[in-house]
Short mmCIF file of C-alpha atoms and ligand atoms in Angstrom, two decimals:
data_model
loop_
_atom_site.label_atom_id
_atom_site.label_comp_id
_atom_site.label_asym_id
_atom_site.label_seq_id
_atom_site.Cartn_x
_atom_site.Cartn_y
_atom_site.Cartn_z
CA UNK T 1 9.57 -2.22 -32.31
CA UNK T 2 6.86 0.36 -32.71
CA UNK T 3 7.18 2.43 -29.54
CA UNK T 4 3.74 3.93 -29.89
CA UNK T 5 1.99 0.63 -29.42
CA UNK T 6 3.28 -0.06 -25.95
CA UNK T 7 3.52 3.50 -24.72
CA UNK T 8 0.93 4.75 -22.38
CA UNK T 9 -0.85 7.99 -23.26
CA UNK T 10 -2.59 10.33 -20.93
CA UNK T 11 -6.16 11.55 -21.28
CA UNK T 12 -5.72 15.31 -20.98
CA UNK T 13 -9.03 16.07 -19.32
CA UNK T 14 -8.44 14.31 -16.02
CA UNK T 15 -4.72 15.06 -15.74
CA UNK T 16 -5.45 17.53 -13.00
CA UNK T 17 -6.53 15.04 -10.38
CA UNK T 18 -4.35 15.78 -7.37
CA UNK T 19 -3.52 12.14 -6.81
CA UNK T 20 -1.74 11.91 -10.13
CA UNK T 21 0.98 14.29 -9.04
CA UNK T 22 1.05 13.55 -5.30
CA UNK T 23 3.53 11.19 -3.72
CA UNK T 24 1.48 9.11 -1.28
CA UNK T 25 3.20 8.40 2.02
CA UNK T 26 1.81 5.55 4.12
CA UNK T 27 2.01 6.17 7.84
CA UNK T 28 1.38 3.48 10.42
CA UNK T 29 0.51 5.91 13.20
CA UNK T 30 1.54 3.37 15.86
CA UNK T 31 5.10 3.43 14.55
CA UNK T 32 5.54 7.05 13.53
CA UNK T 33 5.84 9.24 16.63
CA UNK T 34 4.79 8.74 20.23
CA UNK T 35 3.87 11.87 22.19
CA UNK T 36 2.87 10.48 25.58
CA UNK T 37 5.57 7.93 26.38
CA UNK T 38 3.36 4.84 26.13
CA UNK T 39 5.62 3.47 23.42
CA UNK T 40 2.96 3.69 20.73
CA UNK T 41 2.72 6.37 18.11
CA UNK T 42 -0.29 8.66 18.26
CA UNK T 43 -2.01 11.55 16.49
CA UNK T 44 -0.41 14.20 18.68
CA UNK T 45 2.96 12.68 17.76
CA UNK T 46 2.10 12.85 14.08
CA UNK T 47 1.27 16.52 14.54
CA UNK T 48 4.73 17.13 16.02
CA UNK T 49 6.34 15.70 12.91
CA UNK T 50 4.35 17.56 10.34
CA UNK T 51 7.30 19.76 9.36
CA UNK T 52 9.14 16.65 8.28
CA UNK T 53 6.36 15.84 5.81
CA UNK T 54 6.58 19.32 4.33
CA UNK T 55 10.36 19.11 4.18
CA UNK T 56 10.14 15.80 2.33
CA UNK T 57 7.58 17.17 -0.11
CA UNK T 58 5.01 14.38 -0.16
CA UNK T 59 1.51 15.24 -1.36
CA UNK T 60 -0.70 12.90 0.65
CA UNK T 61 -0.57 10.67 3.67
CA UNK T 62 -2.47 7.43 4.09
CA UNK T 63 -2.98 6.45 7.71
CA UNK T 64 -3.39 2.78 8.61
CA UNK T 65 -6.45 2.24 10.87
CA UNK T 66 -6.77 4.64 13.79
CA UNK T 67 -10.21 3.44 14.80
CA UNK T 68 -11.36 1.89 18.02
CA UNK T 69 -9.95 -1.61 18.10
CA UNK T 70 -8.84 -4.37 20.45
CA UNK T 71 -5.74 -4.26 18.25
CA UNK T 72 -5.27 -7.91 17.54
CA UNK T 73 -4.34 -7.20 13.93
CA UNK T 74 -2.61 -3.81 13.90
CA UNK T 75 -5.96 -2.02 14.13
CA UNK T 76 -7.47 -3.90 11.16
CA UNK T 77 -9.94 -5.41 13.63
CA UNK T 78 -12.30 -2.49 14.12
CA UNK T 79 -14.72 -2.35 17.02
CA UNK T 80 -16.11 1.09 16.18
CA UNK T 81 -15.68 2.61 12.74
CA UNK T 82 -16.48 6.20 13.66
CA UNK T 83 -14.31 6.57 16.74
CA UNK T 84 -10.60 7.11 17.26
CA UNK T 85 -8.88 4.53 19.45
CA UNK T 86 -7.76 6.15 22.74
CA UNK T 87 -4.18 5.02 22.22
CA UNK T 88 -4.07 7.33 19.18
CA UNK T 89 -5.97 10.21 20.82
CA UNK T 90 -9.40 11.67 20.23
CA UNK T 91 -11.58 12.76 17.37
CA UNK T 92 -10.50 16.26 18.23
CA UNK T 93 -6.85 15.29 17.72
CA UNK T 94 -7.86 13.81 14.40
CA UNK T 95 -9.53 17.04 13.30
CA UNK T 96 -6.35 18.90 14.23
CA UNK T 97 -4.28 16.56 12.09
CA UNK T 98 -6.61 17.06 9.11
CA UNK T 99 -6.47 20.83 9.50
CA UNK T 100 -2.71 20.96 9.96
CA UNK T 101 -2.13 18.78 6.90
CA UNK T 102 -4.56 20.71 4.74
CA UNK T 103 -3.02 23.99 5.83
CA UNK T 104 0.26 22.90 4.30
CA UNK T 105 -1.33 21.38 1.21
CA UNK T 106 -1.06 17.71 2.16
CA UNK T 107 -4.05 15.45 1.56
CA UNK T 108 -5.07 12.71 3.96
CA UNK T 109 -6.58 9.35 3.16
CA UNK T 110 -7.74 6.74 5.63
CA UNK T 111 -7.90 2.99 5.61
CA UNK T 112 -11.42 1.73 4.98
CA UNK T 113 -11.91 -1.84 6.19
CA UNK T 114 -15.27 -2.92 4.74
CA UNK T 115 -14.65 -6.68 4.66
CA UNK T 116 -14.68 -7.45 8.36
CA UNK T 117 -15.03 -6.03 11.84
CA UNK T 118 -13.69 -7.00 15.21
CA UNK T 119 -15.74 -9.59 17.08
CA UNK T 120 -16.11 -6.81 19.67
CA UNK T 121 -18.11 -4.68 17.26
CA UNK T 122 -21.69 -4.19 18.41
CA UNK T 123 -22.93 -5.35 14.98
CA UNK T 124 -21.28 -8.69 15.51
CA UNK T 125 -22.42 -9.01 19.12
CA UNK T 126 -25.98 -8.50 17.89
CA UNK T 127 -25.59 -10.79 14.89
CA UNK T 128 -24.24 -13.49 17.21
CA UNK T 129 -27.02 -13.18 19.71
CA UNK T 130 -29.71 -15.03 17.73
CA UNK T 131 -30.75 -16.14 14.28
CA UNK T 132 -33.69 -13.76 14.41
CA UNK T 133 -31.85 -10.61 15.46
CA UNK T 134 -32.30 -7.71 12.98
CA UNK T 135 -28.56 -7.99 12.25
CA UNK T 136 -28.63 -11.81 12.05
CA UNK T 137 -27.68 -11.67 8.39
CA UNK T 138 -24.96 -8.99 8.65
CA UNK T 139 -22.18 -11.58 8.80
CA UNK T 140 -21.60 -14.85 6.96
CA UNK T 141 -23.27 -17.65 8.90
CA UNK T 142 -23.59 -21.30 7.96
CA UNK T 143 -24.71 -24.53 9.55
CA UNK T 144 -22.16 -27.19 10.39
CA UNK T 145 -21.07 -29.54 7.61
CA UNK T 146 -22.34 -33.11 7.32
CA UNK T 147 -19.82 -34.39 9.87
CA UNK T 148 -20.65 -31.63 12.34
CA UNK T 149 -17.44 -29.78 11.45
CA UNK T 150 -16.96 -26.57 9.43
CA UNK T 151 -19.30 -26.07 6.45
CA UNK T 152 -16.51 -26.48 3.87
CA UNK T 153 -12.72 -26.47 3.40
CA UNK T 154 -12.13 -22.72 3.26
CA UNK T 155 -8.93 -21.59 4.99
CA UNK T 156 -8.18 -18.45 6.93
CA UNK T 157 -5.20 -16.47 5.64
CA UNK T 158 -3.88 -16.54 9.16
CA UNK T 159 -4.05 -20.32 9.48
CA UNK T 160 -6.63 -23.05 10.13
CA UNK T 161 -10.25 -23.19 9.05
CA UNK T 162 -11.91 -19.92 8.11
CA UNK T 163 -14.99 -21.01 10.09
CA UNK T 164 -15.49 -20.45 13.80
CA UNK T 165 -18.24 -22.00 15.90
CA UNK T 166 -20.64 -19.71 17.74
CA UNK T 167 -22.34 -21.27 20.75
CA UNK T 168 -25.11 -18.72 20.87
CA UNK T 169 -26.38 -19.38 17.35
CA UNK T 170 -25.13 -22.94 17.04
CA UNK T 171 -23.70 -21.98 13.68
CA UNK T 172 -20.35 -21.18 12.14
CA UNK T 173 -19.26 -17.72 11.01
CA UNK T 174 -16.70 -17.03 8.33
CA UNK T 175 -13.46 -15.08 8.87
CA UNK T 176 -10.96 -14.43 6.05
CA UNK T 177 -8.41 -13.41 8.67
CA UNK T 178 -8.39 -13.98 12.46
CA UNK T 179 -11.33 -15.66 14.23
CA UNK T 180 -11.73 -12.31 15.97
CA UNK T 181 -12.26 -10.65 12.55
CA UNK T 182 -15.64 -11.93 11.30
CA UNK T 183 -16.42 -11.09 7.65
CA UNK T 184 -19.37 -8.84 6.94
CA UNK T 185 -22.00 -10.08 4.51
CA UNK T 186 -21.76 -7.74 1.52
CA UNK T 187 -24.79 -9.37 -0.09
CA UNK T 188 -26.84 -7.62 2.58
CA UNK T 189 -27.83 -4.12 1.44
CA UNK T 190 -28.03 -2.84 5.01
CA UNK T 191 -24.35 -3.71 5.45
CA UNK T 192 -23.49 -1.69 2.36
CA UNK T 193 -25.45 1.25 3.65
CA UNK T 194 -23.76 1.00 7.03
CA UNK T 195 -20.32 1.17 5.42
CA UNK T 196 -21.49 4.05 3.24
CA UNK T 197 -22.39 5.82 6.48
CA UNK T 198 -18.86 5.23 7.77
CA UNK T 199 -17.41 6.70 4.61
CA UNK T 200 -19.61 9.78 4.86
CA UNK T 201 -18.66 10.29 8.48
CA UNK T 202 -14.97 10.63 7.57
CA UNK T 203 -15.52 12.42 4.26
CA UNK T 204 -17.62 14.99 6.10
CA UNK T 205 -14.68 15.48 8.47
CA UNK T 206 -12.55 16.40 5.49
CA UNK T 207 -10.62 13.30 4.51
CA UNK T 208 -9.55 13.15 0.88
CA UNK T 209 -10.23 9.50 0.22
CA UNK T 210 -9.66 5.92 1.28
CA UNK T 211 -7.46 2.93 0.77
CA UNK T 212 -9.89 0.02 0.68
CA UNK T 213 -8.59 -2.94 2.63
CA UNK T 214 -8.95 -6.44 1.16
CA UNK T 215 -11.24 -5.12 -1.56
CA UNK T 216 -11.11 -8.28 -3.65
CA UNK T 217 -12.56 -10.62 -1.05
CA UNK T 218 -15.78 -8.80 -0.22
CA UNK T 219 -17.97 -11.57 -1.67
CA UNK T 220 -17.66 -15.30 -1.09
CA UNK T 221 -19.37 -18.04 -3.12
CA UNK T 222 -22.97 -18.38 -1.94
CA UNK T 223 -23.01 -22.13 -2.63
CA UNK T 224 -20.01 -22.44 -0.27
CA UNK T 225 -18.18 -24.69 -2.72
CA UNK T 226 -14.84 -26.11 -1.59
CA UNK T 227 -11.68 -24.44 -2.87
CA UNK T 228 -9.54 -26.78 -5.00
CA UNK T 229 -6.10 -27.74 -3.79
CA UNK T 230 -3.34 -25.87 -5.58
CA UNK T 231 -1.50 -28.48 -7.66
CA UNK T 232 1.65 -26.38 -7.36
CA UNK T 233 1.59 -26.35 -3.57
CA UNK T 234 4.51 -28.21 -2.01
CA UNK T 235 5.91 -28.85 1.45
CA UNK T 236 7.33 -25.29 1.65
CA UNK T 237 3.97 -23.68 0.87
CA UNK T 238 2.48 -22.06 3.98
CA UNK T 239 -0.59 -24.12 4.98
CA UNK T 240 -3.09 -21.24 4.44
CA UNK T 241 -1.94 -21.03 0.82
CA UNK T 242 -2.53 -24.71 -0.08
CA UNK T 243 -5.72 -23.95 -2.02
CA UNK T 244 -6.53 -21.88 -5.07
CA UNK T 245 -9.05 -19.51 -3.49
CA UNK T 246 -11.42 -19.37 -6.46
CA UNK T 247 -14.55 -19.47 -4.29
CA UNK T 248 -13.43 -16.96 -1.68
CA UNK T 249 -11.29 -14.36 -3.46
CA UNK T 250 -11.83 -12.11 -6.43
CA UNK T 251 -15.42 -13.22 -7.09
CA UNK T 252 -17.07 -11.28 -9.94
CA UNK T 253 -19.72 -9.97 -7.54
CA UNK T 254 -17.02 -8.29 -5.42
CA UNK T 255 -16.57 -5.82 -8.26
CA UNK T 256 -20.13 -4.68 -7.75
CA UNK T 257 -19.29 -3.88 -4.12
CA UNK T 258 -16.29 -1.81 -5.15
CA UNK T 259 -18.52 0.05 -7.61
CA UNK T 260 -20.95 0.73 -4.79
CA UNK T 261 -18.16 2.12 -2.57
CA UNK T 262 -16.94 4.27 -5.45
CA UNK T 263 -20.47 5.55 -5.96
CA UNK T 264 -20.57 6.79 -2.38
CA UNK T 265 -17.16 8.46 -2.76
CA UNK T 266 -18.20 10.15 -5.98
CA UNK T 267 -20.96 12.00 -4.16
CA UNK T 268 -18.05 14.18 -3.01
CA UNK T 269 -15.65 16.06 -5.28
CA UNK T 270 -12.01 15.31 -5.83
CA UNK T 271 -11.67 12.28 -3.57
CA UNK T 272 -9.38 9.30 -4.12
CA UNK T 273 -10.20 5.61 -3.89
CA UNK T 274 -7.26 3.28 -3.95
CA UNK T 275 -7.34 -0.28 -2.83
CA UNK T 276 -5.58 -3.44 -1.95
CA UNK T 277 -6.26 -5.91 -4.74
CA UNK T 278 -5.57 -9.53 -5.15
CA UNK T 279 -3.15 -11.64 -7.02
CA UNK T 280 -1.28 -11.22 -10.21
CA UNK T 281 -0.64 -8.26 -12.47
CA UNK T 282 -2.94 -9.63 -15.17
CA UNK T 283 -5.99 -9.11 -12.91
CA UNK T 284 -5.18 -5.56 -11.91
CA UNK T 285 -6.84 -3.92 -14.90
CA UNK T 286 -10.26 -5.17 -13.81
CA UNK T 287 -10.11 -3.18 -10.62
CA UNK T 288 -10.25 0.13 -12.50
CA UNK T 289 -13.67 -0.69 -13.92
CA UNK T 290 -14.96 0.32 -17.32
CA UNK T 291 -18.61 1.27 -17.72
CA UNK T 292 -18.83 1.74 -13.95
CA UNK T 293 -15.71 3.05 -12.23
CA UNK T 294 -14.15 1.05 -9.40
CA UNK T 295 -10.82 2.10 -7.88
CA UNK T 296 -8.87 5.12 -9.12
CA UNK T 297 -5.70 3.30 -8.10
CA UNK T 298 -5.62 -0.46 -7.54
CA UNK T 299 -2.35 -0.77 -5.65
CA UNK T 300 0.41 -2.24 -7.79
CA UNK T 301 3.01 -4.24 -5.83
CA UNK T 302 4.72 -5.63 -8.94
CA UNK T 303 8.05 -3.87 -8.32
CA UNK T 304 8.28 -5.50 -4.91
CA UNK T 305 7.42 -8.93 -6.22
CA UNK T 306 9.86 -8.75 -9.14
CA UNK T 307 13.41 -10.00 -9.33
CA UNK T 308 15.73 -7.04 -9.06
CA UNK T 309 17.68 -6.72 -12.30
CA UNK T 310 17.30 -4.56 -15.39
CA UNK T 311 15.65 -7.18 -17.61
CA UNK T 312 13.18 -8.44 -15.00
CA UNK T 313 12.19 -4.92 -14.00
CA UNK T 314 11.62 -4.00 -17.63
CA UNK T 315 9.44 -7.09 -18.11
CA UNK T 316 7.54 -6.37 -14.89
CA UNK T 317 6.82 -2.79 -15.86
CA UNK T 318 5.80 -3.71 -19.41
CA UNK T 319 3.46 -6.41 -18.13
CA UNK T 320 1.88 -3.92 -15.77
CA UNK T 321 1.36 -1.19 -18.35
CA UNK T 322 -0.09 -3.78 -20.72
CA UNK T 323 -2.49 -5.02 -18.05
CA UNK T 324 -4.15 -1.72 -17.22
CA UNK T 325 -6.76 0.00 -19.40
CA UNK T 326 -5.61 2.65 -21.83
CA UNK T 327 -6.87 5.60 -19.81
CA UNK T 328 -6.07 4.18 -16.39
CA UNK T 329 -3.64 6.01 -14.17
CA UNK T 330 -0.76 3.76 -13.00
CA UNK T 331 0.75 3.55 -9.53
CA UNK T 332 3.83 1.92 -8.04
CA UNK T 333 4.11 0.77 -4.44
CA UNK T 334 7.58 0.33 -2.95
CA UNK T 335 6.64 -0.66 0.59
CA UNK T 336 3.80 -1.25 2.97
CA UNK T 337 2.83 -2.55 6.37
CA UNK T 338 2.36 -6.06 4.93
CA UNK T 339 5.50 -6.16 2.79
CA UNK T 340 9.10 -6.91 3.63
CA UNK T 341 11.25 -3.77 3.59
CA UNK T 342 12.60 -3.31 0.11
CA UNK T 343 16.02 -2.04 1.25
CA UNK T 344 16.63 -5.38 2.96
CA UNK T 345 15.90 -7.15 -0.31
CA UNK T 346 17.83 -5.02 -2.80
CA UNK T 347 20.42 -3.36 -0.55
CA UNK T 348 21.10 0.29 0.24
CA UNK T 349 22.94 1.04 -3.01
CA UNK T 350 20.08 -0.19 -5.18
CA UNK T 351 17.54 1.50 -2.92
CA UNK T 352 18.76 4.72 -4.56
CA UNK T 353 18.06 3.29 -8.00
CA UNK T 354 14.57 2.30 -6.86
CA UNK T 355 14.01 5.84 -5.51
CA UNK T 356 14.80 7.31 -8.90
CA UNK T 357 12.71 4.72 -10.71
CA UNK T 358 9.58 5.24 -8.65
CA UNK T 359 9.80 9.03 -8.71
CA UNK T 360 10.34 9.31 -12.46
CA UNK T 361 8.17 6.58 -13.95
CA UNK T 362 4.62 7.38 -15.00
CA UNK T 363 2.32 6.71 -12.06
CA UNK T 364 1.61 7.68 -8.48
CA UNK T 365 4.35 6.53 -6.08
CA UNK T 366 3.36 4.93 -2.76
CA UNK T 367 6.11 5.03 -0.13
CA UNK T 368 5.84 3.44 3.31
CA UNK T 369 7.28 5.67 6.04
CA UNK T 370 10.87 4.54 6.55
CA UNK T 371 11.52 3.54 2.93
CA UNK T 372 12.77 7.04 2.24
CA UNK T 373 15.79 6.55 4.51
CA UNK T 374 16.39 2.90 3.73
CA UNK T 375 14.78 1.38 6.82
CA UNK T 376 15.67 -2.31 7.00
CA UNK T 377 13.73 -5.23 8.45
CA UNK T 378 14.24 -5.05 12.19
CA UNK T 379 15.05 -8.33 13.95
CA UNK T 380 12.30 -9.14 16.46
CA UNK T 381 13.14 -11.44 19.38
CA UNK T 382 10.56 -14.17 19.81
CA UNK T 383 9.34 -12.78 23.11
CA UNK T 384 8.45 -9.47 21.47
CA UNK T 385 6.51 -10.78 18.48
CA UNK T 386 3.22 -8.89 18.05
CA UNK T 387 1.88 -10.03 14.70
CA UNK T 388 -0.46 -13.03 15.01
CA UNK T 389 0.52 -14.05 11.48
CA UNK T 390 3.99 -14.92 12.84
CA UNK T 391 2.67 -17.03 15.70
CA UNK T 392 -0.19 -18.72 13.86
CA UNK T 393 1.80 -19.67 10.77
CA UNK T 394 5.35 -19.97 12.11
CA UNK T 395 8.43 -20.78 10.07
CA UNK T 396 7.55 -19.01 6.82
CA UNK T 397 8.70 -15.45 7.56
CA UNK T 398 5.13 -14.26 7.20
CA UNK T 399 5.23 -12.05 10.31
CA UNK T 400 5.11 -8.35 9.54
CA UNK T 401 6.69 -6.93 12.70
CA UNK T 402 10.13 -6.38 11.09
CA UNK T 403 8.68 -3.72 8.76
CA UNK T 404 6.30 -2.29 11.32
CA UNK T 405 9.01 -1.37 13.83
CA UNK T 406 8.89 2.28 14.91
CA UNK T 407 10.81 4.86 12.88
CA UNK T 408 14.26 5.82 13.98
CA UNK T 409 14.37 9.63 14.05
CA UNK T 410 17.76 9.71 15.80
CA UNK T 411 20.43 7.48 17.33
CA UNK T 412 19.17 7.53 20.93
CA UNK T 413 17.66 4.56 22.78
CA UNK T 414 14.10 5.66 22.06
CA UNK T 415 15.14 6.72 18.58
CA UNK T 416 13.39 10.07 19.00
CA UNK T 417 10.23 7.99 18.61
CA UNK T 418 9.34 7.56 22.27
CA UNK T 419 10.41 8.47 25.76
CA UNK T 420 9.12 5.08 26.92
CA UNK T 421 9.53 1.49 25.84
CA UNK T 422 8.71 1.18 22.12
CA UNK T 423 5.96 -1.33 21.31
CA UNK T 424 8.38 -3.11 18.95
CA UNK T 425 12.18 -2.87 19.11
CA UNK T 426 13.81 -0.12 17.08
CA UNK T 427 16.45 -0.85 14.50
CA UNK T 428 19.81 -1.69 16.06
CA UNK T 429 21.39 0.26 13.20
CA UNK T 430 21.37 3.54 15.12
CA UNK T 431 23.29 5.48 12.48
CA UNK T 432 20.54 4.99 9.92
CA UNK T 433 18.11 7.61 11.12
CA UNK T 434 16.16 10.54 9.78
CA UNK T 435 18.05 13.34 11.54
CA UNK T 436 21.45 12.07 10.39
CA UNK T 437 20.24 11.69 6.83
CA UNK T 438 18.62 15.12 6.81
CA UNK T 439 22.05 16.58 7.62
CA UNK T 440 23.81 14.55 4.95
CA UNK T 441 23.25 16.12 1.55
CA UNK T 442 24.10 12.83 -0.17
CA UNK T 443 21.95 10.48 1.89
CA UNK T 444 19.13 8.37 0.49
CA UNK T 445 16.70 10.66 2.30
CA UNK T 446 18.20 13.72 0.61
CA UNK T 447 17.92 11.90 -2.71
CA UNK T 448 14.21 11.28 -2.11
CA UNK T 449 13.72 14.92 -1.33
CA UNK T 450 15.56 16.00 -4.48
CA UNK T 451 13.57 13.58 -6.61
CA UNK T 452 10.25 14.68 -5.17
CA UNK T 453 11.31 18.28 -5.81
CA UNK T 454 12.20 17.41 -9.38
CA UNK T 455 8.77 15.86 -9.96
CA UNK T 456 7.26 19.14 -8.87
CA UNK T 457 9.49 21.15 -11.21
CA UNK T 458 9.03 18.96 -14.27
CA UNK T 459 5.41 18.28 -15.20
CA UNK T 460 6.76 15.87 -17.80
CA UNK T 461 7.76 13.49 -14.98
CA UNK T 462 4.18 13.43 -13.75
CA UNK T 463 2.06 13.73 -16.87
CA UNK T 464 4.40 12.78 -19.67
CA UNK T 465 3.84 9.74 -21.81
CA UNK T 466 5.90 6.67 -20.89
CA UNK T 467 8.28 5.60 -23.64
CA UNK T 468 9.91 2.23 -23.20
CA UNK T 469 13.51 1.71 -24.35
CA UNK T 470 15.50 -1.47 -24.52
CA UNK T 471 17.22 -2.64 -21.32
CA UNK T 472 20.83 -3.42 -22.12
CA UNK T 473 24.03 -4.07 -20.27
CA UNK T 474 22.31 -3.95 -16.82
CA UNK T 475 20.92 -0.52 -17.63
CA UNK T 476 17.16 -0.07 -17.60
CA UNK T 477 16.12 3.15 -19.27
CA UNK T 478 12.93 4.81 -20.37
CA UNK T 479 11.71 8.10 -21.69
CA UNK T 480 8.99 10.51 -20.69
CA UNK T 481 7.52 12.98 -23.13
CA UNK T 482 5.17 15.89 -22.68
CA UNK T 483 4.69 18.16 -25.69
CA UNK T 484 8.18 19.37 -26.60
CA UNK T 485 9.85 18.11 -23.43
CA UNK T 486 11.64 14.78 -23.44
CA UNK T 487 13.27 13.34 -20.34
CA UNK T 488 15.31 10.16 -20.22
CA UNK T 489 16.01 8.07 -17.14
CA UNK T 490 18.82 5.50 -17.06
CA UNK T 491 19.34 3.19 -14.12
CA UNK T 492 22.37 1.02 -13.56
CA UNK T 493 21.27 -2.15 -11.77
CA UNK T 494 24.84 -3.35 -11.45
CA UNK T 495 27.41 -2.72 -8.73
CA UNK T 496 29.95 -1.96 -11.45
CA UNK T 497 30.26 0.90 -13.92
CA UNK T 498 28.08 0.40 -17.00
CA UNK T 499 27.89 2.12 -20.35
CA UNK T 500 24.52 3.53 -21.24
CA UNK T 501 24.23 3.31 -25.01
CA UNK T 502 22.36 6.47 -25.68
CA UNK T 503 23.29 8.78 -28.53
CA UNK T 504 22.30 12.32 -27.94
CA UNK T 505 22.90 15.30 -25.75
CA UNK T 506 21.02 17.03 -23.01
CA UNK T 507 21.11 18.38 -19.49
CA UNK T 508 21.68 16.15 -16.50
CA UNK T 509 18.90 17.05 -14.05
CA UNK T 510 19.90 14.64 -11.29
CA UNK T 511 22.16 11.71 -10.50
CA UNK T 512 21.54 9.32 -7.62
CA UNK T 513 25.16 9.92 -6.62
CA UNK T 514 24.26 13.54 -5.81
CA UNK T 515 27.79 14.80 -6.28
CA UNK T 516 27.56 16.15 -9.78
CA UNK T 517 26.11 19.49 -10.61
CA UNK T 518 23.50 19.58 -13.28
CA UNK T 519 25.14 20.28 -16.59
CA UNK T 520 25.42 19.28 -20.18
CA UNK T 521 25.96 15.64 -20.96
CA UNK T 522 26.52 13.73 -24.13
CA UNK T 523 25.81 10.03 -24.74
CA UNK T 524 26.95 7.34 -24.58
CA UNK T 525 27.51 7.83 -20.88
CA UNK T 526 29.43 5.79 -18.37
CA UNK T 527 27.25 5.28 -15.32
CA UNK T 528 28.89 4.74 -11.97
CA UNK T 529 28.08 1.56 -9.99
CA UNK T 530 24.41 1.66 -8.87
CA UNK T 531 23.93 5.04 -10.46
CA UNK T 532 20.77 6.40 -11.99
CA UNK T 533 20.49 9.64 -13.89
CA UNK T 534 17.76 11.86 -15.25
CA UNK T 535 18.56 13.72 -18.45
CA UNK T 536 16.49 16.34 -20.21
CA UNK T 537 17.08 15.86 -23.89
CA UNK T 538 18.10 18.91 -25.87
CA UNK T 539 15.20 19.83 -28.17
C1 GLC M 1 -5.21 -6.26 4.88
C2 GLC M 1 -4.20 -5.48 5.68
C3 GLC M 1 -3.50 -6.41 6.60
C4 GLC M 1 -4.51 -7.05 7.52
C5 GLC M 1 -5.62 -7.71 6.72
C6 GLC M 1 -6.76 -8.07 7.59
O1 GLC M 1 -4.61 -7.22 4.08
O2 GLC M 1 -3.34 -4.80 4.82
O3 GLC M 1 -2.53 -5.75 7.35
O4 GLC M 1 -3.88 -8.00 8.31
O5 GLC M 1 -6.14 -6.84 5.74
O6 GLC M 1 -7.44 -6.93 7.98
MG1 MG M 2 1.46 7.21 22.47
#
């Protein structure tokens, strides 16, 4: 195989963008640290934990929505875009967070939710009020269908029809998500300008960029054509996923909206636009844009969606690198507020292998707070369910509460998270907590810290070319090269010792086992069960 054809080269000129070297750490403020005993995390709590972020070594935080919201969907139902919800604090608290983070060299990005608002938003109240209101066309309105029912067959992701009747206008409005989350009409230029204003408000306050929520669904078919039924759907398919959403998701015109958003961002220097994109790996390349730039980093969830073994991971990574444009910067997400906790899927031993993989492969790592100490899915008793996804589409494990449970900082009842009653139960696994793992030099958390430190020390791990190697014998390995430096990473996906067939010699920089000093090594090497190592090849 000609290695050069599949390897992924870096354009030198833009290598200095901060978001290429930063580890991005997603924080759901509600679940991070409570300061006032109401059981919900807040900005003052985040401030108290800032030393932890420095200790860990991450380069940027992304905060899930902190804006004014009736909180029916974890804050993704925004009632006022330019205001902080009182349960998180005030705008003043927010400014303090920005300053404190910037003082220690950590960037901050916010969630931007351009697709929909809360039904409590004044724009929607006005749009609802009459068909002649100046904002009448700010949302997606349609007359009833021929039988007096919804205009077409479009489904909400959270169950049922995506159309809701409005008595005031005697029309339906469209909602991709909850009925209380009406979709904005991105064909309307005033709507675009309004969202641009929101972006400027936060950029002017010093934020370093945005994660664009639901960026692929901004435009819906204007002929309102029915979505076809998915021929592969079966009786285990969740009802909202019975259709192929060709007329609602990933419309070509949505790309134009992303380009518009990027244009606003680019009026400022050095800002990052990443975004939640839709569907399969083969579509991801389009979200970077070509003649007109779109997202710097379309979020790549492929590692989470892949089977967890050496061959599948190799295929997943190859498919991803093949799908993105030559000059595009990759990224790898290992967790998120919508995704099941990865440690529960692959187990604690392999979580160490994943840590090494994501911190040494070419691309920006995205870690969801908790992943770094192996947070598991927390069992949620029925009476404490918060996520409407769980109640509206029951029986498919779609609810996201188990990954949104507050962080366990210590083994106490409140977990060091709150002095009150936490909004969701904490993990019953009291021993798995941040304080305990900070003290244990061989914990997963210590491994993350070592790996993040290593990325800082070795520019090759950030900027180096990616060189695929052949997965063999349950060992997935790859190389990184920057000028004269060559680093190899070998990961044992098996729970048994495995031989890594590499001929050469070099310096071991790190092992996931964390009990061996760095030192000279010579291949082939016997890897311990679930062990990964990083070797700097002797030049
Ligand atoms: C995005 C968010 C998700 C939310 C949805 C509706 O997919 O990540 O948490 O439920 O948008 O806003
Ligand atoms: Mg609080």
